Short mmCIF file of C-alpha atoms and ligand atoms in Angstrom, two decimals:
data_model
loop_
_atom_site.label_atom_id
_atom_site.label_comp_id
_atom_site.label_asym_id
_atom_site.label_seq_id
_atom_site.Cartn_x
_atom_site.Cartn_y
_atom_site.Cartn_z
CA MET A 1 -0.25 -0.09 -0.13
CA ASP A 2 1.69 3.09 -1.03
CA ASN A 3 1.60 6.42 1.07
CA LYS A 4 -1.76 7.60 1.63
CA ILE A 5 -1.27 10.64 4.01
CA ILE A 6 -0.73 14.45 3.58
CA PHE A 7 -0.23 15.47 6.27
CA ALA A 8 -1.18 19.21 7.05
CA LEU A 9 1.36 21.11 8.91
CA ASP A 10 -0.68 24.44 10.36
CA VAL A 11 1.76 25.13 13.34
CA TYR A 12 3.99 28.20 13.56
CA ASN A 13 7.43 27.97 14.75
CA TYR A 14 10.11 27.21 12.51
CA ASP A 15 11.98 24.58 14.44
CA THR A 16 8.52 22.90 15.38
CA ALA A 17 8.18 22.36 11.49
CA ILE A 18 11.25 21.80 10.30
CA GLU A 19 11.48 18.65 13.41
CA LEU A 20 8.09 17.40 12.40
CA ALA A 21 9.17 17.45 8.68
CA LYS A 22 12.47 15.45 9.58
CA ASN A 23 10.60 13.43 11.55
CA VAL A 24 7.54 12.26 9.46
CA GLY A 25 8.62 13.18 6.45
CA ASP A 26 9.47 9.74 5.00
CA LYS A 27 5.94 8.80 6.08
CA VAL A 28 3.75 10.48 4.17
CA PHE A 29 2.82 11.20 0.41
CA ALA A 30 3.45 14.97 0.85
CA ILE A 31 3.30 17.78 3.55
CA LYS A 32 0.86 20.55 3.13
CA VAL A 33 1.77 23.88 4.36
CA ASN A 34 -0.92 27.01 5.03
CA TRP A 35 -1.35 30.43 6.10
CA PRO A 36 0.11 29.73 9.63
CA VAL A 37 3.54 28.56 8.93
CA ILE A 38 3.87 31.15 5.79
CA LEU A 39 2.42 33.67 7.61
CA GLU A 40 5.43 33.56 10.27
CA ASN A 41 8.40 32.02 7.91
CA GLY A 42 8.11 33.29 4.73
CA ILE A 43 7.49 31.10 1.78
CA LYS A 44 11.59 30.42 1.77
CA ILE A 45 10.48 27.68 4.47
CA VAL A 46 9.41 25.59 1.36
CA ARG A 47 13.18 24.66 0.00
CA ASP A 48 13.61 23.86 4.04
CA LEU A 49 10.67 21.74 4.39
CA SER A 50 10.67 19.90 0.81
CA LYS A 51 14.16 17.95 1.81
CA TYR A 52 12.23 16.18 4.13
CA SER A 53 9.47 15.44 1.60
CA SER A 54 7.10 16.85 -1.34
CA VAL A 55 5.27 20.11 -0.41
CA ILE A 56 1.79 20.78 -1.07
CA CYS A 57 1.16 25.00 -0.40
CA ASP A 58 -2.45 25.25 0.48
CA PHE A 59 -3.34 28.72 -0.36
CA LYS A 60 -6.46 28.24 -1.84
CA LEU A 61 -6.26 30.87 -4.81
CA ALA A 62 -9.17 33.20 -5.44
CA ASP A 63 -8.81 35.87 -7.50
CA ILE A 64 -8.34 37.62 -11.27
CA ASP A 65 -6.22 35.29 -13.10
CA ASN A 66 -2.83 37.69 -13.21
CA THR A 67 -2.78 37.89 -9.30
CA VAL A 68 -3.48 33.80 -9.41
CA SER A 69 -0.35 33.56 -11.54
CA LEU A 70 1.84 35.90 -9.99
CA ILE A 71 1.43 33.75 -6.44
CA THR A 72 1.69 30.29 -8.23
CA GLU A 73 5.18 31.73 -10.19
CA LYS A 74 6.46 32.74 -6.68
CA VAL A 75 5.29 29.36 -5.02
CA ARG A 76 6.64 27.17 -7.79
CA GLU A 77 9.93 29.34 -8.01
CA HIS A 78 10.34 27.69 -4.29
CA GLY A 79 10.26 24.20 -5.51
CA ALA A 80 6.69 22.98 -4.01
CA TYR A 81 5.53 19.82 -5.97
CA GLY A 82 1.95 21.43 -5.91
CA ILE A 83 -0.11 24.18 -4.87
CA ILE A 84 -4.06 23.80 -4.12
CA SER A 85 -6.55 27.15 -5.69
CA HIS A 86 -10.40 27.21 -5.16
CA SER A 87 -12.60 26.76 -8.23
CA PHE A 88 -15.58 28.87 -7.09
CA THR A 89 -13.59 32.34 -9.10
CA GLY A 90 -13.87 30.21 -12.81
CA LEU A 91 -12.54 29.01 -15.62
CA ASN A 92 -10.19 31.92 -15.88
CA SER A 93 -8.94 32.43 -13.16
CA LEU A 94 -8.04 28.14 -12.73
CA LYS A 95 -6.41 28.32 -15.77
CA ALA A 96 -3.96 30.86 -14.78
CA VAL A 97 -3.08 28.73 -12.05
CA VAL A 98 -2.45 26.13 -14.57
CA LYS A 99 -1.02 27.69 -16.48
CA SER A 100 1.21 29.20 -14.28
CA ALA A 101 1.75 25.91 -12.50
CA LYS A 102 4.10 24.12 -15.39
CA GLU A 103 4.72 20.90 -14.18
CA MET A 104 3.21 21.54 -10.49
CA LYS A 105 0.25 19.42 -9.26
CA VAL A 106 -2.92 21.65 -9.12
CA PHE A 107 -5.50 20.57 -6.69
CA SER A 108 -8.65 22.78 -6.69
CA VAL A 109 -11.58 22.89 -3.54
CA VAL A 110 -14.53 21.64 -5.47
CA SER A 111 -16.56 20.79 -1.48
CA MET A 112 -15.23 22.12 1.95
CA SER A 113 -15.18 19.82 4.70
CA GLN A 114 -17.82 21.92 7.03
CA GLU A 115 -20.97 23.13 5.05
CA SER A 116 -20.00 26.29 2.69
CA TYR A 117 -22.23 27.68 -0.56
CA LEU A 118 -20.07 25.08 -2.32
CA ASP A 119 -22.19 22.37 -1.78
CA ASN A 120 -24.97 24.00 -4.01
CA ILE A 121 -22.54 24.21 -6.94
CA THR A 122 -20.19 20.93 -6.58
CA GLU A 123 -21.23 19.38 -9.72
CA GLU A 124 -20.28 22.95 -11.47
CA LEU A 125 -17.18 23.35 -9.18
CA ILE A 126 -15.80 19.84 -10.78
CA ASN A 127 -16.70 20.44 -14.38
CA THR A 128 -15.01 23.67 -14.05
CA SER A 129 -11.92 21.73 -12.86
CA LYS A 130 -11.80 19.67 -15.34
CA GLU A 131 -11.91 22.02 -17.88
CA ALA A 132 -9.21 23.81 -16.72
CA GLY A 133 -6.60 21.16 -16.53
CA VAL A 134 -6.22 20.51 -12.70
CA TYR A 135 -4.45 17.04 -11.47
CA GLY A 136 -6.81 16.73 -8.54
CA LEU A 137 -9.61 17.77 -6.29
CA VAL A 138 -10.42 18.62 -2.60
CA ALA A 139 -13.30 16.80 -1.56
CA PRO A 140 -14.28 15.84 2.62
CA GLY A 141 -13.05 13.15 3.82
CA ASN A 142 -15.52 13.43 7.20
CA ARG A 143 -18.91 14.29 4.52
CA PRO A 144 -19.70 11.10 2.65
CA TYR A 145 -22.51 12.21 1.15
CA TYR A 146 -20.20 15.07 -0.87
CA LEU A 147 -16.99 12.55 -0.75
CA LYS A 148 -19.14 9.62 -3.05
CA LYS A 149 -20.45 12.77 -5.72
CA VAL A 150 -17.38 14.22 -6.03
CA LYS A 151 -15.72 10.63 -6.69
CA GLU A 152 -18.98 9.51 -9.19
CA LEU A 153 -18.20 12.97 -11.37
CA SER A 154 -14.27 12.95 -10.93
CA GLY A 155 -12.90 10.79 -13.95
CA ASP A 156 -9.64 10.17 -13.91
CA LEU A 157 -8.45 12.90 -11.36
CA LYS A 158 -6.75 12.28 -8.28
CA ILE A 159 -9.10 13.14 -5.14
CA ILE A 160 -7.29 14.52 -1.16
CA SER A 161 -9.65 14.30 1.80
CA PRO A 162 -9.30 16.81 4.69
CA GLY A 163 -11.85 16.49 7.77
CA VAL A 164 -10.21 13.10 9.29
CA GLY A 165 -9.01 12.70 12.82
CA ALA A 166 -9.87 16.08 14.58
CA GLN A 167 -13.03 16.89 12.43
CA GLY A 168 -14.63 13.27 12.74
CA GLY A 169 -14.05 11.68 9.63
CA ASN A 170 -11.94 8.15 9.49
CA ILE A 171 -9.69 7.28 7.30
CA THR A 172 -10.33 3.86 5.92
CA GLU A 173 -13.94 5.25 5.21
CA ALA A 174 -12.64 7.85 3.56
CA ILE A 175 -10.11 6.28 1.22
CA LEU A 176 -13.17 3.54 0.71
CA LEU A 177 -15.05 5.75 -0.51
CA GLY A 178 -12.79 7.81 -3.21
CA ALA A 179 -9.95 9.60 -1.22
CA ASP A 180 -6.51 9.12 -2.90
CA TYR A 181 -4.95 11.01 -0.35
CA VAL A 182 -5.95 12.22 3.51
CA ILE A 183 -5.24 15.21 4.73
CA ILE A 184 -4.84 15.38 8.42
CA GLY A 185 -3.23 17.71 11.63
CA ARG A 186 -3.79 18.56 14.32
CA SER A 187 -4.47 14.62 15.08
CA ILE A 188 -0.44 14.22 14.49
CA TYR A 189 1.43 16.89 15.05
CA ASN A 190 -0.96 17.52 18.43
CA SER A 191 -0.42 13.84 19.72
CA PRO A 192 2.46 13.03 22.07
CA ASP A 193 4.17 10.92 19.21
CA PRO A 194 3.44 11.52 15.78
CA GLU A 195 5.17 9.08 14.02
CA LYS A 196 3.75 6.70 15.79
CA THR A 197 0.32 8.33 15.09
CA ILE A 198 0.97 7.80 11.09
CA ASP A 199 2.18 4.00 12.09
CA ASN A 200 -1.27 3.48 13.30
CA TYR A 201 -3.21 5.35 10.56
CA ALA A 202 -1.32 3.28 8.26
CA ASP A 203 -2.02 -0.16 9.92
CA SER A 204 -5.54 0.96 10.30
CA ILE A 205 -5.44 1.38 6.41
CA ASN A 206 -3.43 -2.00 5.92
CA ASN A 207 -5.76 -4.11 8.40
CA LYS A 208 -9.45 -3.05 6.78
CA LEU A 209 -8.23 -3.02 3.18
CA ASN A 210 -6.12 -5.72 2.76
CA LYS A 211 -8.69 -8.07 4.29
O1 O7E B 1 -8.20 19.71 10.82
P1 O7E B 1 -6.87 19.22 11.17
O2 O7E B 1 -6.40 19.61 11.62
O3 O7E B 1 -6.75 17.53 10.62
O4 O7E B 1 -6.34 20.05 9.62
C1 O7E B 1 -7.09 19.95 8.02
C2 O7E B 1 -6.40 20.48 7.27
O5 O7E B 1 -7.10 20.11 5.76
C3 O7E B 1 -6.63 22.37 7.88
O6 O7E B 1 -5.09 22.18 7.15
C4 O7E B 1 -7.61 22.67 6.96
O7 O7E B 1 -6.96 23.96 6.31
C5 O7E B 1 -7.51 21.63 5.43
N1 O7E B 1 -8.40 21.93 5.06
C6 O7E B 1 -10.39 21.64 5.84
O8 O7E B 1 -9.77 21.71 7.14
N2 O7E B 1 -11.29 21.79 5.46
C7 O7E B 1 -11.21 21.95 3.76
O9 O7E B 1 -12.25 22.08 3.30
C8 O7E B 1 -10.50 22.32 2.83
C9 O7E B 1 -9.06 22.13 3.62
C10 O7E B 1 -7.71 22.01 2.68
O10 O7E B 1 -6.41 21.52 3.09
O11 O7E B 1 -8.17 22.38 1.97
C11 O7E B 1 -7.23 22.13 0.67
C12 O7E B 1 -6.42 20.70 0.31
#
């Protein structure tokens, strides 16, 4: 079984971030960074973290084409593996992200782990994402109805799913419903032994799926 976890590294402190990346980097598919670590340390931390794992920049881009292109180019310059964009901003904006990303993978949000207005337009968001040429979709691992719906409509696109652990979702259920990778933050970085916690998640997947 290949590695199914994307670690959401939502911490501020540089040393804490690097230490966690060092300890768990080879046990996860990728590390996802969001504003907490970037606002404190700047985009340069992406290069430092990339020594230990592929890095996905979760900036949930939502702006006009020129602005999202400028941000995407900067992220690419720092060696990120992937970037996350919203898709409600429409085809033009999302296409601009895909174009500027070049070899970087683009994931677009089509449904969130908490109820949102996206729930009314998930199907349109998937169609827009497909037309823009994204690599994958973000769909909730803790809301089975929406994850299933996204899986049914996603075609060949990868699905990455937050909401497992602290937000109540179950890792094996999310994978069985169609998540290719699950995004997990607090229940790993707040645990007394993050490495062991990841091993336990991996064991629960193996036990359930290899039966
Ligand atoms: O709840 P946690 O601590 O396991 O962290 C979940 C992470 O997933 C956190 O970084 C949060 O910003 C992100 N996330 C959601 O929780 N819900 C969503 O709908 C979308 C995301 C997300 O990661 O979107 C881009 C992939």
